[in-house]
PDB file of C-alpha atoms in Angstrom:
ATOM      1  CA  MET Q 704     -14.167  -8.464  -1.877  1.00 59.00           C
ATOM      2  CA  THR Q 705     -12.290  -6.786   1.775  1.00 88.00           C
ATOM      3  CA  VAL Q 706     -12.351  -2.786   2.065  1.00 96.00           C
ATOM      4  CA  GLY Q 707     -10.047  -0.699   4.164  1.00 97.00           C
ATOM      5  CA  LEU Q 708      -9.117   2.740   5.121  1.00 98.00           C
ATOM      6  CA  ALA Q 709      -5.034   4.069   4.607  1.00 98.00           C
ATOM      7  CA  LEU Q 710      -4.712   5.871   8.025  1.00 97.00           C
ATOM      8  CA  HIS Q 711      -2.846   9.685   8.376  1.00 93.00           C
ATOM      9  CA  ALA Q 712      -4.004  11.062  11.503  1.00 92.00           C
ATOM     10  CA  SER Q 713      -2.877  15.214  11.608  1.00 85.00           C
ATOM     11  CA  GLY Q 714      -1.949  17.165  13.974  1.00 84.00           C
ATOM     12  CA  PRO Q 715      -0.444  18.426  17.344  1.00 86.00           C
ATOM     13  CA  GLY Q 716      -1.546  15.619  19.328  1.00 92.00           C
ATOM     14  CA  ASN Q 717       0.362  12.502  19.899  1.00 96.00           C
ATOM     15  CA  GLN Q 718      -0.101  10.594  16.588  1.00 96.00           C
ATOM     16  CA  ILE Q 719      -0.076   7.452  18.013  1.00 97.00           C
ATOM     17  CA  ASP Q 720      -2.602   7.864  20.460  1.00 97.00           C
ATOM     18  CA  ALA Q 721      -4.350   9.379  17.494  1.00 97.00           C
ATOM     19  CA  THR Q 722      -4.273   7.013  15.196  1.00 97.00           C
ATOM     20  CA  VAL Q 723      -4.763   4.240  17.822  1.00 98.00           C
ATOM     21  CA  LEU Q 724      -8.188   6.064  18.282  1.00 97.00           C
ATOM     22  CA  LEU Q 725      -8.598   6.428  14.416  1.00 97.00           C
ATOM     23  CA  ALA Q 726      -8.507   3.065  13.701  1.00 98.00           C
ATOM     24  CA  ARG Q 727     -10.958   1.575  16.594  1.00 98.00           C
ATOM     25  CA  GLU Q 728     -13.694   4.141  14.801  1.00 98.00           C
ATOM     26  CA  ALA Q 729     -13.116   2.077  11.777  1.00 98.00           C
ATOM     27  CA  ALA Q 730     -13.036  -0.877  13.469  1.00 98.00           C
ATOM     28  CA  ALA Q 731     -16.256  -0.106  15.152  1.00 98.00           C
ATOM     29  CA  ALA Q 732     -17.513   1.188  11.321  1.00 97.00           C
ATOM     30  CA  GLY Q 733     -17.397  -2.248  10.055  1.00 97.00           C
ATOM     31  CA  LEU Q 734     -14.033  -1.847   8.102  1.00 97.00           C
ATOM     32  CA  ARG Q 735     -11.298  -4.895   7.467  1.00 95.00           C
ATOM     33  CA  SER Q 736      -7.969  -3.079   7.350  1.00 97.00           C
ATOM     34  CA  ALA Q 737      -5.961  -0.062   7.859  1.00 98.00           C
ATOM     35  CA  TRP Q 738      -2.979   0.173   5.679  1.00 98.00           C
ATOM     36  CA  PHE Q 739      -0.132   2.745   6.899  1.00 98.00           C
ATOM     37  CA  GLY Q 740       1.901   5.153   4.245  1.00 96.00           C
ATOM     38  CA  GLN Q 741       5.843   5.623   5.059  1.00 95.00           C
ATOM     39  CA  THR Q 742       7.512   9.015   4.694  1.00 92.00           C
ATOM     40  CA  PHE Q 743      10.145  10.033   7.187  1.00 92.00           C
ATOM     41  CA  GLY Q 744       8.031  10.018   9.817  1.00 93.00           C
ATOM     42  CA  ALA Q 745       6.576   7.360  12.099  1.00 95.00           C
ATOM     43  CA  ASP Q 746       7.763   3.900  11.548  1.00 97.00           C
ATOM     44  CA  SER Q 747       4.524   2.173   9.395  1.00 97.00           C
ATOM     45  CA  ALA Q 748       5.900  -1.954  10.553  1.00 98.00           C
ATOM     46  CA  GLN Q 749       5.728  -0.800  14.488  1.00 98.00           C
ATOM     47  CA  LEU Q 750       2.606   2.022  13.973  1.00 98.00           C
ATOM     48  CA  ALA Q 751       0.404  -1.147  11.822  1.00 98.00           C
ATOM     49  CA  ALA Q 752       2.024  -3.089  14.889  1.00 98.00           C
ATOM     50  CA  ILE Q 753       0.786  -0.826  18.245  1.00 98.00           C
ATOM     51  CA  VAL Q 754      -2.736  -0.807  16.444  1.00 98.00           C
ATOM     52  CA  GLY Q 755      -2.745  -4.346  15.591  1.00 98.00           C
ATOM     53  CA  ARG Q 756      -2.604  -5.203  18.672  1.00 98.00           C
ATOM     54  CA  GLU Q 757      -4.981  -2.842  20.536  1.00 98.00           C
ATOM     55  CA  VAL Q 758      -7.843  -2.790  17.955  1.00 98.00           C
ATOM     56  CA  PRO Q 759      -7.710  -6.774  16.952  1.00 97.00           C
ATOM     57  CA  ASP Q 760     -10.706  -6.081  14.658  1.00 95.00           C
ATOM     58  CA  LEU Q 761      -8.700  -5.169  11.866  1.00 97.00           C
ATOM     59  CA  GLU Q 762      -5.787  -6.354   9.676  1.00 97.00           C
ATOM     60  CA  VAL Q 763      -2.866  -4.491   9.344  1.00 98.00           C
ATOM     61  CA  GLY Q 764      -0.197  -3.381   6.616  1.00 98.00           C
ATOM     62  CA  THR Q 765       2.601  -0.894   5.606  1.00 97.00           C
ATOM     63  CA  SER Q 766       2.133   0.549   2.185  1.00 94.00           C
ATOM     64  CA  ALA Q 767       4.598   1.002   1.137  1.00 95.00           C
ATOM     65  CA  ILE Q 768       8.253   0.521   2.559  1.00 97.00           C
ATOM     66  CA  PRO Q 769      10.836   1.940  -0.344  1.00 97.00           C
ATOM     67  CA  VAL Q 770      13.350  -0.925  -0.719  1.00 98.00           C
ATOM     68  CA  PHE Q 771      16.197   1.878  -0.763  1.00 97.00           C
ATOM     69  CA  GLY Q 772      17.733   2.772   1.838  1.00 95.00           C
ATOM     70  CA  ARG Q 773      16.582  -0.784   3.630  1.00 97.00           C
ATOM     71  CA  HIS Q 774      18.094  -3.612   3.859  1.00 98.00           C
ATOM     72  CA  PRO Q 775      16.207  -6.981   3.303  1.00 98.00           C
ATOM     73  CA  LEU Q 776      17.463  -8.074   7.382  1.00 98.00           C
ATOM     74  CA  LEU Q 777      15.850  -5.123   8.607  1.00 98.00           C
ATOM     75  CA  VAL Q 778      12.561  -4.633   7.184  1.00 98.00           C
ATOM     76  CA  SER Q 779      12.578  -8.636   7.617  1.00 98.00           C
ATOM     77  CA  SER Q 780      13.108  -7.650  11.343  1.00 98.00           C
ATOM     78  CA  GLN Q 781      10.291  -5.498  11.338  1.00 98.00           C
ATOM     79  CA  ALA Q 782       7.947  -6.919  10.168  1.00 98.00           C
ATOM     80  CA  GLN Q 783       8.062 -10.537  12.189  1.00 98.00           C
ATOM     81  CA  THR Q 784       7.919  -8.548  14.712  1.00 98.00           C
ATOM     82  CA  ALA Q 785       4.408  -6.676  14.023  1.00 98.00           C
ATOM     83  CA  GLN Q 786       3.317 -10.869  12.576  1.00 98.00           C
ATOM     84  CA  ALA Q 787       4.225 -11.553  15.850  1.00 98.00           C
ATOM     85  CA  ALA Q 788       2.253  -8.844  17.644  1.00 98.00           C
ATOM     86  CA  THR Q 789      -0.329  -8.566  15.908  1.00 98.00           C
ATOM     87  CA  HIS Q 790      -1.126 -12.987  15.691  1.00 97.00           C
ATOM     88  CA  GLY Q 791      -1.252 -12.608  12.120  1.00 97.00           C
ATOM     89  CA  ARG Q 792      -3.113  -9.580  10.610  1.00 97.00           C
ATOM     90  CA  TYR Q 793       0.031  -8.011   8.979  1.00 98.00           C
ATOM     91  CA  HIS Q 794       0.841  -7.097   5.354  1.00 98.00           C
ATOM     92  CA  LEU Q 795       3.987  -5.848   4.269  1.00 98.00           C
ATOM     93  CA  GLY Q 796       4.095  -3.275   1.749  1.00 98.00           C
ATOM     94  CA  LEU Q 797       7.467  -2.745   0.068  1.00 98.00           C
ATOM     95  CA  ALA Q 798       7.914  -0.464  -2.569  1.00 98.00           C
ATOM     96  CA  LEU Q 799      10.093   1.564  -5.362  1.00 96.00           C
ATOM     97  CA  GLY Q 800      10.543   4.546  -3.823  1.00 93.00           C
ATOM     98  CA  THR Q 801      11.089   7.472  -6.264  1.00 91.00           C
ATOM     99  CA  LYS Q 802      14.713   9.398  -7.080  1.00 91.00           C
ATOM    100  CA  LEU Q 803      14.034  12.401  -5.947  1.00 91.00           C
ATOM    101  CA  LEU Q 804      12.560  11.409  -2.136  1.00 92.00           C
ATOM    102  CA  ILE Q 805      15.801   8.224  -2.428  1.00 94.00           C
ATOM    103  CA  GLU Q 806      19.103  10.566  -3.539  1.00 93.00           C
ATOM    104  CA  ALA Q 807      17.648  13.860  -1.331  1.00 94.00           C
ATOM    105  CA  GLY Q 808      16.572  11.878   1.727  1.00 95.00           C
ATOM    106  CA  PHE Q 809      19.671   9.481   1.395  1.00 93.00           C
ATOM    107  CA  GLY Q 810      22.126  10.591  -0.478  1.00 95.00           C
ATOM    108  CA  ILE Q 811      22.382   7.559  -2.537  1.00 95.00           C
ATOM    109  CA  PRO Q 812      21.955   6.894  -6.259  1.00 95.00           C
ATOM    110  CA  PHE Q 813      18.715   5.412  -7.179  1.00 94.00           C
ATOM    111  CA  GLU Q 814      19.851   3.548  -9.270  1.00 96.00           C
ATOM    112  CA  ARG Q 815      18.311  -0.211 -11.062  1.00 97.00           C
ATOM    113  CA  PRO Q 816      15.632  -0.309  -9.575  1.00 97.00           C
ATOM    114  CA  ILE Q 817      13.766  -3.556 -10.630  1.00 98.00           C
ATOM    115  CA  ALA Q 818      17.121  -6.076  -9.626  1.00 98.00           C
ATOM    116  CA  ARG Q 819      17.719  -4.131  -6.598  1.00 98.00           C
ATOM    117  CA  LEU Q 820      13.111  -5.095  -5.686  1.00 98.00           C
ATOM    118  CA  ARG Q 821      14.032  -8.448  -6.833  1.00 98.00           C
ATOM    119  CA  GLU Q 822      17.069  -9.879  -4.732  1.00 98.00           C
ATOM    120  CA  PHE Q 823      15.390  -7.567  -2.160  1.00 98.00           C
ATOM    121  CA  LEU Q 824      12.054  -9.444  -2.865  1.00 98.00           C
ATOM    122  CA  THR Q 825      13.819 -13.111  -2.920  1.00 98.00           C
ATOM    123  CA  ALA Q 826      16.849 -11.888   0.269  1.00 98.00           C
ATOM    124  CA  LEU Q 827      12.874 -11.113   2.506  1.00 98.00           C
ATOM    125  CA  ARG Q 828      11.138 -13.715   1.041  1.00 97.00           C
ATOM    126  CA  GLN Q 829      13.624 -16.906   2.511  1.00 97.00           C
ATOM    127  CA  LEU Q 830      13.623 -14.435   6.010  1.00 97.00           C
ATOM    128  CA  THR Q 831      10.507 -14.608   6.526  1.00 97.00           C
ATOM    129  CA  GLU Q 832       9.337 -17.950   5.738  1.00 96.00           C
ATOM    130  CA  THR Q 833      12.934 -19.780   6.988  1.00 95.00           C
ATOM    131  CA  GLY Q 834      14.489 -16.859   9.945  1.00 96.00           C
ATOM    132  CA  THR Q 835      17.223 -17.834   7.246  1.00 96.00           C
ATOM    133  CA  ALA Q 836      18.827 -16.209   4.073  1.00 97.00           C
ATOM    134  CA  ASP Q 837      22.512 -17.214   2.432  1.00 97.00           C
ATOM    135  CA  PHE Q 838      21.855 -14.418  -0.877  1.00 98.00           C
ATOM    136  CA  HIS Q 839      24.475 -13.423  -2.215  1.00 98.00           C
ATOM    137  CA  GLY Q 840      23.131 -10.729  -5.158  1.00 98.00           C
ATOM    138  CA  GLU Q 841      24.546  -8.425  -7.278  1.00 98.00           C
ATOM    139  CA  LEU Q 842      23.115  -5.092  -5.243  1.00 98.00           C
ATOM    140  CA  LEU Q 843      22.469  -7.024  -1.884  1.00 97.00           C
ATOM    141  CA  THR Q 844      23.861  -9.675   0.284  1.00 98.00           C
ATOM    142  CA  ALA Q 845      21.601 -11.063   3.226  1.00 98.00           C
ATOM    143  CA  THR Q 846      22.761 -13.979   5.629  1.00 98.00           C
ATOM    144  CA  THR Q 847      21.991 -15.635   8.652  1.00 97.00           C
ATOM    145  CA  PRO Q 848      24.874 -16.265  11.184  1.00 96.00           C
ATOM    146  CA  LEU Q 849      22.829 -15.966  13.901  1.00 95.00           C
ATOM    147  CA  PRO Q 850      18.943 -16.936  14.320  1.00 92.00           C
ATOM    148  CA  ALA Q 851      16.400 -14.686  12.086  1.00 96.00           C
ATOM    149  CA  ARG Q 852      13.251 -15.932  13.464  1.00 95.00           C
ATOM    150  CA  VAL Q 853      10.756 -14.299  15.460  1.00 96.00           C
ATOM    151  CA  PRO Q 854       9.067 -16.541  17.413  1.00 96.00           C
ATOM    152  CA  GLY Q 855       4.765 -15.765  16.803  1.00 95.00           C
ATOM    153  CA  ALA Q 856       5.571 -15.157  13.503  1.00 95.00           C
ATOM    154  CA  GLU Q 857       6.140 -18.527  11.920  1.00 88.00           C
ATOM    155  CA  ALA Q 858       3.558 -18.361   9.614  1.00 85.00           C
ATOM    156  CA  GLY Q 859       5.589 -15.745   7.558  1.00 91.00           C
ATOM    157  CA  VAL Q 860       4.345 -12.247   5.749  1.00 97.00           C
ATOM    158  CA  PRO Q 861       2.394 -11.251   3.021  1.00 98.00           C
ATOM    159  CA  LEU Q 862       4.735  -9.094  -0.122  1.00 98.00           C
ATOM    160  CA  LEU Q 863       3.067  -6.708  -1.619  1.00 98.00           C
ATOM    161  CA  VAL Q 864       4.340  -4.183  -3.528  1.00 98.00           C
ATOM    162  CA  ALA Q 865       3.458  -0.976  -4.116  1.00 98.00           C
ATOM    163  CA  ALA Q 866       4.021  -1.995  -8.639  1.00 97.00           C
ATOM    164  CA  MET Q 867       2.459  -0.732 -11.307  1.00 96.00           C
ATOM    165  CA  GLY Q 868       4.599  -0.546 -14.474  1.00 95.00           C
ATOM    166  CA  PRO Q 869       5.940  -3.343 -16.448  1.00 97.00           C
ATOM    167  CA  GLN Q 870       9.230  -4.120 -15.489  1.00 98.00           C
ATOM    168  CA  ALA Q 871       7.519  -4.098 -11.538  1.00 98.00           C
ATOM    169  CA  LEU Q 872       4.392  -5.901 -12.022  1.00 98.00           C
ATOM    170  CA  ARG Q 873       6.687  -8.646 -14.213  1.00 98.00           C
ATOM    171  CA  ALA Q 874       9.024  -8.457 -10.759  1.00 98.00           C
ATOM    172  CA  SER Q 875       6.124  -8.660  -8.407  1.00 98.00           C
ATOM    173  CA  GLY Q 876       4.290 -11.731  -9.894  1.00 98.00           C
ATOM    174  CA  GLU Q 877       6.800 -13.825  -9.534  1.00 98.00           C
ATOM    175  CA  LEU Q 878       8.351 -12.591  -6.417  1.00 98.00           C
ATOM    176  CA  ALA Q 879       5.409 -11.278  -4.429  1.00 98.00           C
ATOM    177  CA  ASP Q 880       2.081 -12.367  -2.844  1.00 98.00           C
ATOM    178  CA  GLY Q 881       0.273  -9.046  -4.555  1.00 98.00           C
ATOM    179  CA  ILE Q 882       0.482  -5.444  -5.855  1.00 98.00           C
ATOM    180  CA  LEU Q 883      -0.834  -1.572  -4.328  1.00 98.00           C
ATOM    181  CA  PRO Q 884      -1.531  -0.166  -7.056  1.00 98.00           C
ATOM    182  CA  TYR Q 885      -2.053   3.348  -5.917  1.00 97.00           C
ATOM    183  CA  LEU Q 886      -4.872   6.092  -8.921  1.00 96.00           C
ATOM    184  CA  ALA Q 887      -4.878   3.016 -11.194  1.00 97.00           C
ATOM    185  CA  GLY Q 888      -8.895   3.197 -12.300  1.00 96.00           C
ATOM    186  CA  PRO Q 889     -10.827   0.193 -13.119  1.00 98.00           C
ATOM    187  CA  ARG Q 890     -10.186   0.729 -16.808  1.00 97.00           C
ATOM    188  CA  VAL Q 891      -6.015   0.643 -16.459  1.00 98.00           C
ATOM    189  CA  LEU Q 892      -6.052  -2.169 -13.629  1.00 98.00           C
ATOM    190  CA  ALA Q 893      -8.689  -4.572 -16.098  1.00 98.00           C
ATOM    191  CA  GLU Q 894      -6.667  -3.353 -19.392  1.00 98.00           C
ATOM    192  CA  HIS Q 895      -2.865  -2.578 -18.554  1.00 97.00           C
ATOM    193  CA  ILE Q 896      -2.027  -4.175 -14.300  1.00 98.00           C
ATOM    194  CA  VAL Q 897      -3.996  -7.396 -13.143  1.00 98.00           C
ATOM    195  CA  PRO Q 898      -3.792  -8.419 -16.581  1.00 98.00           C
ATOM    196  CA  ALA Q 899       0.732  -8.251 -16.595  1.00 98.00           C
ATOM    197  CA  VAL Q 900       0.983  -9.337 -12.658  1.00 98.00           C
ATOM    198  CA  THR Q 901      -1.268 -11.967 -12.668  1.00 98.00           C
ATOM    199  CA  ALA Q 902      -0.168 -13.700 -16.492  1.00 98.00           C
ATOM    200  CA  ALA Q 903       3.270 -13.117 -14.257  1.00 98.00           C
ATOM    201  CA  ALA Q 904       1.944 -15.250 -11.604  1.00 98.00           C
ATOM    202  CA  GLU Q 905       1.140 -17.904 -13.827  1.00 98.00           C
ATOM    203  CA  ALA Q 906       4.560 -18.323 -15.613  1.00 98.00           C
ATOM    204  CA  ALA Q 907       6.551 -18.567 -12.123  1.00 98.00           C
ATOM    205  CA  GLY Q 908       3.576 -21.253 -10.430  1.00 98.00           C
ATOM    206  CA  ARG Q 909       2.902 -18.595  -8.160  1.00 97.00           C
ATOM    207  CA  PRO Q 910      -0.850 -18.302  -6.534  1.00 97.00           C
ATOM    208  CA  ALA Q 911      -2.757 -15.535  -8.148  1.00 97.00           C
ATOM    209  CA  PRO Q 912      -1.862 -12.631  -6.819  1.00 98.00           C
ATOM    210  CA  ARG Q 913      -3.502 -10.167  -4.673  1.00 98.00           C
ATOM    211  CA  ILE Q 914      -4.692  -6.967  -6.296  1.00 98.00           C
ATOM    212  CA  VAL Q 915      -4.859  -4.359  -3.194  1.00 98.00           C
ATOM    213  CA  ALA Q 916      -6.469  -1.511  -5.279  1.00 98.00           C
ATOM    214  CA  MET Q 917      -5.709   2.195  -3.529  1.00 98.00           C
ATOM    215  CA  VAL Q 918      -7.904   4.366  -4.019  1.00 98.00           C
ATOM    216  CA  HIS Q 919      -8.356   8.078  -3.563  1.00 97.00           C
ATOM    217  CA  GLY Q 920     -11.504   9.523  -2.323  1.00 97.00           C
ATOM    218  CA  VAL Q 921     -15.021  10.369   0.024  1.00 98.00           C
ATOM    219  CA  VAL Q 922     -18.592  10.682  -0.474  1.00 98.00           C
ATOM    220  CA  THR Q 923     -19.879  14.426  -0.399  1.00 98.00           C
ATOM    221  CA  ASP Q 924     -23.061  16.112  -2.032  1.00 97.00           C
ATOM    222  CA  ASP Q 925     -20.367  19.414  -2.483  1.00 97.00           C
ATOM    223  CA  VAL Q 926     -18.360  17.301  -5.180  1.00 97.00           C
ATOM    224  CA  GLU Q 927     -16.807  20.295  -6.979  1.00 97.00           C
ATOM    225  CA  SER Q 928     -14.864  21.505  -4.033  1.00 97.00           C
ATOM    226  CA  ALA Q 929     -13.334  18.212  -3.485  1.00 97.00           C
ATOM    227  CA  ARG Q 930     -12.338  18.273  -6.751  1.00 97.00           C
ATOM    228  CA  ARG Q 931     -10.203  20.735  -6.363  1.00 96.00           C
ATOM    229  CA  THR Q 932      -8.882  19.863  -3.254  1.00 97.00           C
ATOM    230  CA  ALA Q 933      -7.899  15.551  -4.598  1.00 97.00           C
ATOM    231  CA  VAL Q 934      -6.142  17.813  -7.516  1.00 97.00           C
ATOM    232  CA  GLU Q 935      -4.222  20.428  -4.983  1.00 96.00           C
ATOM    233  CA  GLN Q 936      -3.153  17.309  -2.958  1.00 94.00           C
ATOM    234  CA  LEU Q 937      -2.347  14.480  -5.831  1.00 97.00           C
ATOM    235  CA  ALA Q 938      -0.179  16.660  -8.148  1.00 97.00           C
ATOM    236  CA  PHE Q 939       2.878  16.251  -5.679  1.00 94.00           C
ATOM    237  CA  TYR Q 940       2.552  12.373  -7.682  1.00 95.00           C
ATOM    238  CA  GLU Q 941       1.755  14.082 -11.568  1.00 96.00           C
ATOM    239  CA  GLN Q 942       6.149  14.468 -11.603  1.00 94.00           C
ATOM    240  CA  PHE Q 943       6.751  10.318 -10.885  1.00 93.00           C
ATOM    241  CA  PRO Q 944       6.671   8.425 -13.828  1.00 91.00           C
ATOM    242  CA  SER Q 945       5.472   5.635 -13.215  1.00 92.00           C
ATOM    243  CA  TYR Q 946       1.511   7.709 -11.858  1.00 95.00           C
ATOM    244  CA  ALA Q 947       2.458   9.901 -14.979  1.00 95.00           C
ATOM    245  CA  ARG Q 948       1.710   6.623 -17.125  1.00 95.00           C
ATOM    246  CA  VAL Q 949      -1.029   4.996 -15.357  1.00 96.00           C
ATOM    247  CA  LEU Q 950      -3.271   8.778 -15.987  1.00 97.00           C
ATOM    248  CA  GLU Q 951      -2.163   8.846 -18.972  1.00 97.00           C
ATOM    249  CA  LEU Q 952      -4.018   5.008 -19.765  1.00 96.00           C
ATOM    250  CA  ALA Q 953      -6.504   6.957 -18.149  1.00 96.00           C
ATOM    251  CA  GLY Q 954      -6.668   9.122 -20.222  1.00 96.00           C
ATOM    252  CA  ALA Q 955      -6.814  11.697 -17.307  1.00 96.00           C
ATOM    253  CA  ALA Q 956      -4.965  14.808 -17.096  1.00 94.00           C
ATOM    254  CA  ARG Q 957      -4.675  15.456 -13.493  1.00 96.00           C
ATOM    255  CA  ALA Q 958      -4.256  12.796 -10.795  1.00 97.00           C
ATOM    256  CA  GLY Q 959      -6.990  14.370  -8.847  1.00 97.00           C
ATOM    257  CA  ASP Q 960      -8.931  13.307 -11.906  1.00 97.00           C
ATOM    258  CA  VAL Q 961      -9.096   9.666 -10.586  1.00 97.00           C
ATOM    259  CA  ALA Q 962     -10.192  10.276  -7.212  1.00 98.00           C
ATOM    260  CA  VAL Q 963     -13.659   8.749  -6.690  1.00 98.00           C
ATOM    261  CA  ILE Q 964     -15.697  11.742  -5.303  1.00 98.00           C
ATOM    262  CA  GLY Q 965     -19.516  12.420  -4.643  1.00 98.00           C
ATOM    263  CA  ASP Q 966     -22.793  10.467  -3.148  1.00 98.00           C
ATOM    264  CA  GLU Q 967     -23.148   7.051  -1.801  1.00 98.00           C
ATOM    265  CA  LYS Q 968     -24.650   5.918  -4.621  1.00 98.00           C
ATOM    266  CA  THR Q 969     -21.357   6.926  -7.083  1.00 98.00           C
ATOM    267  CA  VAL Q 970     -18.589   5.680  -4.855  1.00 98.00           C
ATOM    268  CA  ALA Q 971     -20.576   1.972  -4.462  1.00 98.00           C
ATOM    269  CA  ALA Q 972     -20.535   2.102  -7.671  1.00 98.00           C
ATOM    270  CA  GLU Q 973     -17.233   2.723  -8.273  1.00 98.00           C
ATOM    271  CA  VAL Q 974     -15.404   0.103  -5.696  1.00 97.00           C
ATOM    272  CA  ARG Q 975     -18.161  -1.544  -7.713  1.00 97.00           C
ATOM    273  CA  ARG Q 976     -15.972  -0.986 -11.274  1.00 98.00           C
ATOM    274  CA  TYR Q 977     -12.648  -1.580  -9.117  1.00 98.00           C
ATOM    275  CA  ARG Q 978     -14.039  -4.887  -7.876  1.00 97.00           C
ATOM    276  CA  ASP Q 979     -14.408  -5.440 -11.357  1.00 98.00           C
ATOM    277  CA  ALA Q 980     -11.890  -4.545 -12.740  1.00 98.00           C
ATOM    278  CA  GLY Q 981      -9.827  -7.080 -10.517  1.00 98.00           C
ATOM    279  CA  ALA Q 982      -9.428  -6.155  -7.244  1.00 98.00           C
ATOM    280  CA  THR Q 983      -9.037  -8.455  -4.508  1.00 97.00           C
ATOM    281  CA  GLU Q 984      -9.748  -5.819  -1.939  1.00 97.00           C
ATOM    282  CA  VAL Q 985      -9.790  -1.418  -2.093  1.00 98.00           C
ATOM    283  CA  VAL Q 986      -8.082   0.517   0.124  1.00 98.00           C
ATOM    284  CA  PHE Q 987      -9.658   4.061   0.329  1.00 98.00           C
ATOM    285  CA  SER Q 988      -7.793   7.177   1.292  1.00 96.00           C
ATOM    286  CA  GLY Q 989      -8.402  11.197   0.818  1.00 93.00           C
ATOM    287  CA  THR Q 990     -11.597  10.740   3.328  1.00 93.00           C
ATOM    288  CA  ASP Q 991     -11.290  13.942   4.928  1.00 91.00           C
ATOM    289  CA  LEU Q 992     -11.271  15.385   1.285  1.00 92.00           C
ATOM    290  CA  ALA Q 993     -14.658  17.261   2.392  1.00 92.00           C
ATOM    291  CA  GLY Q 994     -14.125  17.763   6.438  1.00 93.00           C
ATOM    292  CA  GLU Q 995     -15.016  15.578   8.796  1.00 95.00           C
ATOM    293  CA  ALA Q 996     -18.839  14.779   8.468  1.00 97.00           C
ATOM    294  CA  ASP Q 997     -18.461  13.535   4.818  1.00 97.00           C
ATOM    295  CA  ARG Q 998     -15.287  11.839   6.360  1.00 97.00           C
ATOM    296  CA  ARG Q 999     -17.246  10.202   8.396  1.00 97.00           C
ATOM    297  CA  ARG Q1000     -20.252   9.893   5.841  1.00 97.00           C
ATOM    298  CA  THR Q1001     -17.497   7.774   3.864  1.00 98.00           C
ATOM    299  CA  TRP Q1002     -16.796   5.891   6.466  1.00 98.00           C
ATOM    300  CA  THR Q1003     -19.860   5.078   7.087  1.00 98.00           C
ATOM    301  CA  LEU Q1004     -20.691   4.050   3.131  1.00 98.00           C
ATOM    302  CA  LEU Q1005     -17.467   1.708   3.201  1.00 98.00           C
ATOM    303  CA  GLY Q1006     -17.897  -0.516   6.727  1.00 97.00           C
ATOM    304  CA  GLU Q1007     -21.876  -0.955   5.174  1.00 97.00           C
ATOM    305  CA  LEU Q1008     -20.288  -2.505   1.852  1.00 96.00           C
ATOM    306  CA  ALA Q1009     -17.275  -4.265   3.492  1.00 94.00           C
ATOM    307  CA  GLY Q1010     -19.868  -6.124   5.852  1.00 84.00           C
TER     308      GLY Q1010
END
């Protein structure tokens, strides 16, 4: 199992330069991968390409680009460019997105998300594997009157989905290479998520899927204060059905309740629980919950666990 970080540089300086510095520190600590979220700011695929180019010891990935407001041809171009720039170390994460952000941001209806995900994955797989597509779906069309291959990306691009609901897990098992569940604790992974996506992959004749568990947490002695901060930071997710479902399955009252917070022994034990639940990789975010000293302390532990 590999251990990585979700990196987000904040502050008034140049975000790209700051992210590269963080990534170098992560690699020096022994971490194996760096992942970048996609909002309305920096382009996550470009950021991954830059970091992967600058820090060759890290695998890099996006977690995750919404399929609404994008087209498979454009996402394929981004992903193949990142894959060529990093010489095969790029991993593309996709997401359904949320009705709130899609409709408010793009002004388009958030309709038939699972059908769109299926069509997007089907067309994107053709493009990233062959550089061509001839896909005509109900919601998307993707054809290649000109070649769509980026030389240097011939190995293809791993396709992962931020899936946690039953329908999204089924589609991901059938059409993707793995999933990126977030705020889904070990018991929820073991009892609900891993069996569903694995069964779908088996039924489709695909290899066992990667389970990249995205975990919010930090090593600290001030557990109570860090937990309060986590509750505040993660409250945003509680309004969305997919997160509300996994929190209910975990018996958690708030999203912050599933954050992994404690000393080195506690956090290491939780990482092992994720591994035992079926996670093939664990990626930590929120490591700045308790300040800079504890952030560095957390990275040191995670680097040891990665080793």
